[in-house]
XYZ file of C-alpha atoms in Angstrom:
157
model
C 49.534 -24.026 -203.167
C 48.356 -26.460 -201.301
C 48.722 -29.156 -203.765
C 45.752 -27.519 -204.907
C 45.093 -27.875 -209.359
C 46.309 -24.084 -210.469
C 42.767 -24.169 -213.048
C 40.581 -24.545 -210.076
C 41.931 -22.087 -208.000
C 41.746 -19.660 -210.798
C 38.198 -20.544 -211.134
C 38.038 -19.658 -207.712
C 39.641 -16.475 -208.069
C 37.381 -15.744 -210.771
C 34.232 -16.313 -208.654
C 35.055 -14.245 -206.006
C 36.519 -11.305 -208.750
C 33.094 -12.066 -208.930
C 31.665 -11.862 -205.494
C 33.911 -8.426 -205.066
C 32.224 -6.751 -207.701
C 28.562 -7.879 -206.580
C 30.071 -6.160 -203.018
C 31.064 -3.117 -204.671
C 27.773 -2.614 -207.111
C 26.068 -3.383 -203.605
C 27.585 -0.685 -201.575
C 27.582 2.203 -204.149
C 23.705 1.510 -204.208
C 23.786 1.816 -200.078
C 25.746 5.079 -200.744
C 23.450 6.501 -202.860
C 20.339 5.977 -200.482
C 22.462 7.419 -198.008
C 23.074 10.578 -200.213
C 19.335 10.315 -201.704
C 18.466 10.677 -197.688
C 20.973 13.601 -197.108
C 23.503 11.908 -195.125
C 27.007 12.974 -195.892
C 29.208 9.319 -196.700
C 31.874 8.822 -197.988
C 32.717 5.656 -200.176
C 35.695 4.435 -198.202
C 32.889 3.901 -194.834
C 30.896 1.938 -196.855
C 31.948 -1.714 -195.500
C 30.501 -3.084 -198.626
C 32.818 -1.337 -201.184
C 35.738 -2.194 -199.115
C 34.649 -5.723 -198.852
C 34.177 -5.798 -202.801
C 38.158 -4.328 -202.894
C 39.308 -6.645 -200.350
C 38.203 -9.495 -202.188
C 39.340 -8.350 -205.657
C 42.740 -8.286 -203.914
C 42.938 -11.091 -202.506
C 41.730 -12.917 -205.876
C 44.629 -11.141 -207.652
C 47.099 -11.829 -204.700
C 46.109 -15.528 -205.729
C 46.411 -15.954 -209.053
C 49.781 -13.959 -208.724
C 50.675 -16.801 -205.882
C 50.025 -19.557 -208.609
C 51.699 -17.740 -211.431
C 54.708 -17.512 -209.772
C 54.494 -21.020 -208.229
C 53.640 -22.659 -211.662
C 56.110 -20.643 -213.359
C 53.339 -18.994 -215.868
C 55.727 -15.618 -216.159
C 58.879 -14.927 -217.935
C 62.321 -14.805 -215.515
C 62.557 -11.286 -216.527
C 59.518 -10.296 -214.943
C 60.339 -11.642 -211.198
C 61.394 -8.300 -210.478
C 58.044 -7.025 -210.913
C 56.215 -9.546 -209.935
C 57.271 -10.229 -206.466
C 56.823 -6.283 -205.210
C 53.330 -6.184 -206.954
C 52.482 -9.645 -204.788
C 53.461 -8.093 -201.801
C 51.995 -5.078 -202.038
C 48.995 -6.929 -203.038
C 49.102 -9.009 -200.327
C 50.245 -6.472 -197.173
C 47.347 -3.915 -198.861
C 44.759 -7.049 -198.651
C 45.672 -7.381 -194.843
C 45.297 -3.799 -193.791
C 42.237 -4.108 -195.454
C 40.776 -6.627 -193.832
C 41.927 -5.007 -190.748
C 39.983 -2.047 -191.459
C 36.958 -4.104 -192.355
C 37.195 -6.036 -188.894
C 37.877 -2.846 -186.764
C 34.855 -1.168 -188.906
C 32.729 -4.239 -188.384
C 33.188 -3.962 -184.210
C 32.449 -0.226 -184.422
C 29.332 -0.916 -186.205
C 28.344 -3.654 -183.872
C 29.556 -1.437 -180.522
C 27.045 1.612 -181.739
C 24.319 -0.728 -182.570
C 24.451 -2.331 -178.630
C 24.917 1.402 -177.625
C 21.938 2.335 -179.480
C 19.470 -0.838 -178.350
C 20.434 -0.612 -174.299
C 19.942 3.674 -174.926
C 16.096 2.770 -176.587
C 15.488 0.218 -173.628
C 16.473 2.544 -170.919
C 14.250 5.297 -172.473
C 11.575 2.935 -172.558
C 12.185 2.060 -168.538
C 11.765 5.503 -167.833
C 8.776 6.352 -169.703
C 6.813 2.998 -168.962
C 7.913 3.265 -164.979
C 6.902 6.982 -164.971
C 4.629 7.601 -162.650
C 2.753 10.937 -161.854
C 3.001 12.361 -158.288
C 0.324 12.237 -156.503
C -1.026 15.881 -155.035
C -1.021 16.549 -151.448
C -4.959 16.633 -151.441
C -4.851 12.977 -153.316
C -2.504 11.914 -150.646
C -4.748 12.896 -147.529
C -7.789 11.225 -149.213
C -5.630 8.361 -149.441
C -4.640 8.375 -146.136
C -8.404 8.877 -144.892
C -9.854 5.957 -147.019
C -7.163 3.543 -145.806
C -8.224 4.616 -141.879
C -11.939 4.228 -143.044
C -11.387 0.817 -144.413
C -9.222 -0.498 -141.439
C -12.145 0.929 -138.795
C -14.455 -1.138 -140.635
C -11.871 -4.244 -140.155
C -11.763 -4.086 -136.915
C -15.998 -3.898 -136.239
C -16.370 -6.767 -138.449
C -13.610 -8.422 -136.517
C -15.031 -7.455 -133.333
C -12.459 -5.075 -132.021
C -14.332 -1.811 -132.010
């Protein structure tokens, strides 16, 4: 792999076997807010938990790739071992598929969501009330009172 040492990419492995299972403990706490608030979820829309899997996966897809490679199982086994890395490694892809096609959802609602909240704000700051006909004609009489005195300062009267 790489010409990478097989002990430190199992170390590897073994910190993000890690990493998954801080992802997982971290989105079955999200999805029990979400319950606690009454929101129906489920645990396979919770990008975290997925995450969490995906990484587990692709640790085990790993240390599978270097077991074969450094010949660490028996001959006998090959015929085990190579379906289980593939399936591994074809159900790591279509689940970081998922994750990236969730992600852009996420992100799409979100914009949705911030331009819907600054168009309601437009319309309620720019609101203005409509002035009555009686406002208007007071209007109207004020402007020709102020212009008449315009023109006598000015000399025109």
């Amino acid at each position: 792999m790489l010409g990478l040492d097989p002990r430190l990419v199992a170390l590897l492995c073994l910190v993000f076997i890690g990493i998954g299972i801080f992802s997982i403990i971290q989105g079955r706490k999200r999805l029990r807010s979400e319950q606690a608030q009454g929101q129906r979820s489920a645990w396979y829309k919770q990008p975290g938990i997925l995450t969490g899997i995906e990484y587990i996966l692709l640790s085990f897809m790993f240390l599978l790739n270097i077991g074969i490679t450094s010949h660490w199982f028996p001959a006998n086994l090959n015929q085990i071992i190579y379906p289980l890395y593939l399936l591994i490694l074809f159900t790591s892809a279509i689940m970081a598929g998922v994750i990236i096609y969730m992600s852009m959802q996420i992100a799409r609602r979100r914009r949705a969501q911030v331009a819907n909240q600054t168009a309601a704000q437009e319309t309620t700051s720019t609101y203005k009330e409509v002035p009555s006909e009686t406002t208007l004609q007071k209007r109207r009489e004020h402007r020709k009172k102020v212009a008449a005195a315009r023109r006598r300062r000015a000399g025109k009267a």
